[in-house]
PDB file of C-alpha atoms in Angstrom:
ATOM      1  CA  ALA A  62       0.000   0.000   0.000  1.00 49.00           C
ATOM      2  CA  VAL A  63       1.307   3.420  -0.799  1.00 49.00           C
ATOM      3  CA  GLY A  64       1.498   5.124   2.583  1.00 49.00           C
ATOM      4  CA  LEU A  65       0.777   8.553   1.169  1.00 46.00           C
ATOM      5  CA  LEU A  66       0.261  10.255  -2.132  1.00 47.00           C
ATOM      6  CA  GLY A  67       3.177  12.442  -3.118  1.00 52.00           C
ATOM      7  CA  VAL A  68       6.928  12.413  -3.383  1.00 50.00           C
ATOM      8  CA  THR A  69       8.722   9.409  -1.945  1.00 56.00           C
ATOM      9  CA  GLY A  70      11.378   9.759   0.709  1.00 55.00           C
ATOM     10  CA  GLU A  71      11.949   9.964   4.430  1.00 54.00           C
ATOM     11  CA  ARG A  72       9.375  11.609   6.695  1.00 56.00           C
ATOM     12  CA  THR A  73       9.473  12.692  10.324  1.00 60.00           C
ATOM     13  CA  GLU A  74       6.134  10.971  10.972  1.00 65.00           C
ATOM     14  CA  LEU A  75       4.283   8.061   9.423  1.00 72.00           C
ATOM     15  CA  ALA A  76       1.321   9.428   7.479  1.00 69.00           C
ATOM     16  CA  THR A  77      -2.054   8.565   8.989  1.00 75.00           C
ATOM     17  CA  THR A  78      -3.095   7.564   5.487  1.00 79.00           C
ATOM     18  CA  ALA A  79      -0.578   4.700   5.619  1.00 81.00           C
ATOM     19  CA  VAL A  80      -2.350   2.914   8.452  1.00 84.00           C
ATOM     20  CA  ALA A  81      -5.778   3.769   7.040  1.00 87.00           C
ATOM     21  CA  MET A  82      -4.922   2.412   3.588  1.00 87.00           C
ATOM     22  CA  ALA A  83      -3.389  -0.774   4.987  1.00 90.00           C
ATOM     23  CA  THR A  84      -6.449  -1.306   7.179  1.00 92.00           C
ATOM     24  CA  ARG A  85      -8.769  -0.962   4.192  1.00 92.00           C
ATOM     25  CA  LEU A  86      -6.688  -3.344   2.096  1.00 93.00           C
ATOM     26  CA  LYS A  87      -6.503  -5.983   4.841  1.00 93.00           C
ATOM     27  CA  LYS A  88     -10.306  -6.041   4.899  1.00 95.00           C
ATOM     28  CA  ILE A  89     -10.599  -6.879   1.205  1.00 95.00           C
ATOM     29  CA  THR A  90      -7.688  -9.246   0.545  1.00 95.00           C
ATOM     30  CA  ASP A  91      -5.990 -12.233   2.088  1.00 94.00           C
ATOM     31  CA  MET A  92      -2.765 -11.298   0.302  1.00 95.00           C
ATOM     32  CA  PRO A  93       0.067  -9.777   2.364  1.00 95.00           C
ATOM     33  CA  VAL A  94      -0.181  -5.993   2.665  1.00 94.00           C
ATOM     34  CA  LEU A  95       3.043  -3.983   2.846  1.00 92.00           C
ATOM     35  CA  VAL A  96       3.307  -0.258   3.513  1.00 89.00           C
ATOM     36  CA  GLY A  97       5.792   1.800   1.529  1.00 82.00           C
ATOM     37  CA  VAL A  98       6.508   5.501   0.947  1.00 74.00           C
ATOM     38  CA  GLY A  99       7.344   7.516   4.021  1.00 77.00           C
ATOM     39  CA  VAL A 100       8.392   4.696   6.359  1.00 86.00           C
ATOM     40  CA  SER A 101      11.646   6.188   7.616  1.00 85.00           C
ATOM     41  CA  ASN A 102      12.651   4.502  10.868  1.00 90.00           C
ATOM     42  CA  ALA A 103      12.103   1.502  13.123  1.00 92.00           C
ATOM     43  CA  GLU A 104       9.311   3.135  15.140  1.00 91.00           C
ATOM     44  CA  GLN A 105       7.375   4.017  11.979  1.00 90.00           C
ATOM     45  CA  ALA A 106       7.856   0.469  10.683  1.00 90.00           C
ATOM     46  CA  LYS A 107       6.475  -0.900  13.947  1.00 92.00           C
ATOM     47  CA  MET A 108       3.499   1.462  13.724  1.00 88.00           C
ATOM     48  CA  ALA A 109       2.782   0.452  10.123  1.00 88.00           C
ATOM     49  CA  CYS A 110       2.890  -3.207  11.107  1.00 89.00           C
ATOM     50  CA  THR A 111       0.093  -2.737  13.621  1.00 90.00           C
ATOM     51  CA  VAL A 112      -2.086  -3.384  10.568  1.00 90.00           C
ATOM     52  CA  ALA A 113       0.258  -4.254   7.674  1.00 91.00           C
ATOM     53  CA  ASP A 114       2.250  -7.439   7.175  1.00 92.00           C
ATOM     54  CA  GLY A 115       5.490  -5.575   6.510  1.00 92.00           C
ATOM     55  CA  VAL A 116       7.112  -2.423   5.195  1.00 91.00           C
ATOM     56  CA  ILE A 117       9.132  -1.346   2.195  1.00 89.00           C
ATOM     57  CA  GLN A 118      11.889   1.163   2.856  1.00 86.00           C
ATOM     58  CA  GLY A 119      14.003   2.831   0.213  1.00 85.00           C
ATOM     59  CA  ALA A 120      15.249   6.336   0.971  1.00 83.00           C
ATOM     60  CA  SER A 121      16.159   5.622   4.592  1.00 85.00           C
ATOM     61  CA  VAL A 122      18.247   2.627   3.557  1.00 90.00           C
ATOM     62  CA  VAL A 123      19.937   4.408   0.645  1.00 89.00           C
ATOM     63  CA  ARG A 124      20.781   7.435   2.810  1.00 88.00           C
ATOM     64  CA  ARG A 125      22.450   5.243   5.411  1.00 90.00           C
ATOM     65  CA  LEU A 126      24.343   3.340   2.733  1.00 94.00           C
ATOM     66  CA  LEU A 127      25.674   6.516   1.148  1.00 94.00           C
ATOM     67  CA  GLU A 128      26.456   8.342   4.391  1.00 94.00           C
ATOM     68  CA  GLU A 129      27.604   5.538   6.668  1.00 95.00           C
ATOM     69  CA  GLY A 130      28.221   2.395   4.599  1.00 95.00           C
ATOM     70  CA  ALA A 131      26.947  -1.156   4.427  1.00 95.00           C
ATOM     71  CA  ASP A 132      27.522  -1.981   8.102  1.00 96.00           C
ATOM     72  CA  SER A 133      25.197   0.863   9.064  1.00 94.00           C
ATOM     73  CA  VAL A 134      22.503  -0.510   6.758  1.00 95.00           C
ATOM     74  CA  ALA A 135      22.832  -3.961   8.319  1.00 96.00           C
ATOM     75  CA  GLN A 136      22.486  -2.453  11.794  1.00 96.00           C
ATOM     76  CA  TYR A 137      19.492  -0.376  10.709  1.00 93.00           C
ATOM     77  CA  VAL A 138      17.709  -3.342   9.125  1.00 95.00           C
ATOM     78  CA  ALA A 139      18.282  -5.297  12.343  1.00 96.00           C
ATOM     79  CA  GLU A 140      16.749  -2.417  14.360  1.00 95.00           C
ATOM     80  CA  VAL A 141      13.701  -2.331  12.090  1.00 94.00           C
ATOM     81  CA  ARG A 142      13.321  -6.106  12.304  1.00 94.00           C
ATOM     82  CA  THR A 143      13.564  -6.015  16.102  1.00 95.00           C
ATOM     83  CA  ALA A 144      10.894  -3.298  16.280  1.00 93.00           C
ATOM     84  CA  ILE A 145       8.541  -5.209  13.992  1.00 92.00           C
ATOM     85  CA  ASP A 146       9.161  -8.495  15.812  1.00 92.00           C
ATOM     86  CA  SER A 147       8.488  -6.856  19.194  1.00 88.00           C
ATOM     87  CA  HIS A 148       5.114  -5.775  17.874  1.00 72.00           C
ATOM     88  CA  LEU A 149       4.355  -9.275  16.617  1.00 70.00           C
ATOM     89  CA  VAL A 150       5.102 -10.761  20.036  1.00 63.00           C
ATOM     90  CA  THR A 151       2.713  -8.340  21.755  1.00 60.00           C
ATOM     91  CA  LYS A 152       0.103  -8.857  19.012  1.00 55.00           C
ATOM     92  CA  ARG A 153      -0.248 -12.592  19.722  1.00 49.00           C
TER      93      ARG A 153
END
């Protein structure tokens, strides 16, 4: 699900439309629903996964790769995964 209409890239907050769109899609499909566009950090990924099955991140990963290198990306992806997994544990 496109989290918001507009230019892609990092945002300071997850758009309310992201959760709303994912919620609507989950009601009409049994396919996995992923939220992309504007998911910029681990906390936003966790928030998106309160309704979505996962997230797609581009700009936040590319920025870290360019500014800090591959090790930083690996650490960031691990942080996002931990945040999402912590939500899944509390969701059960």
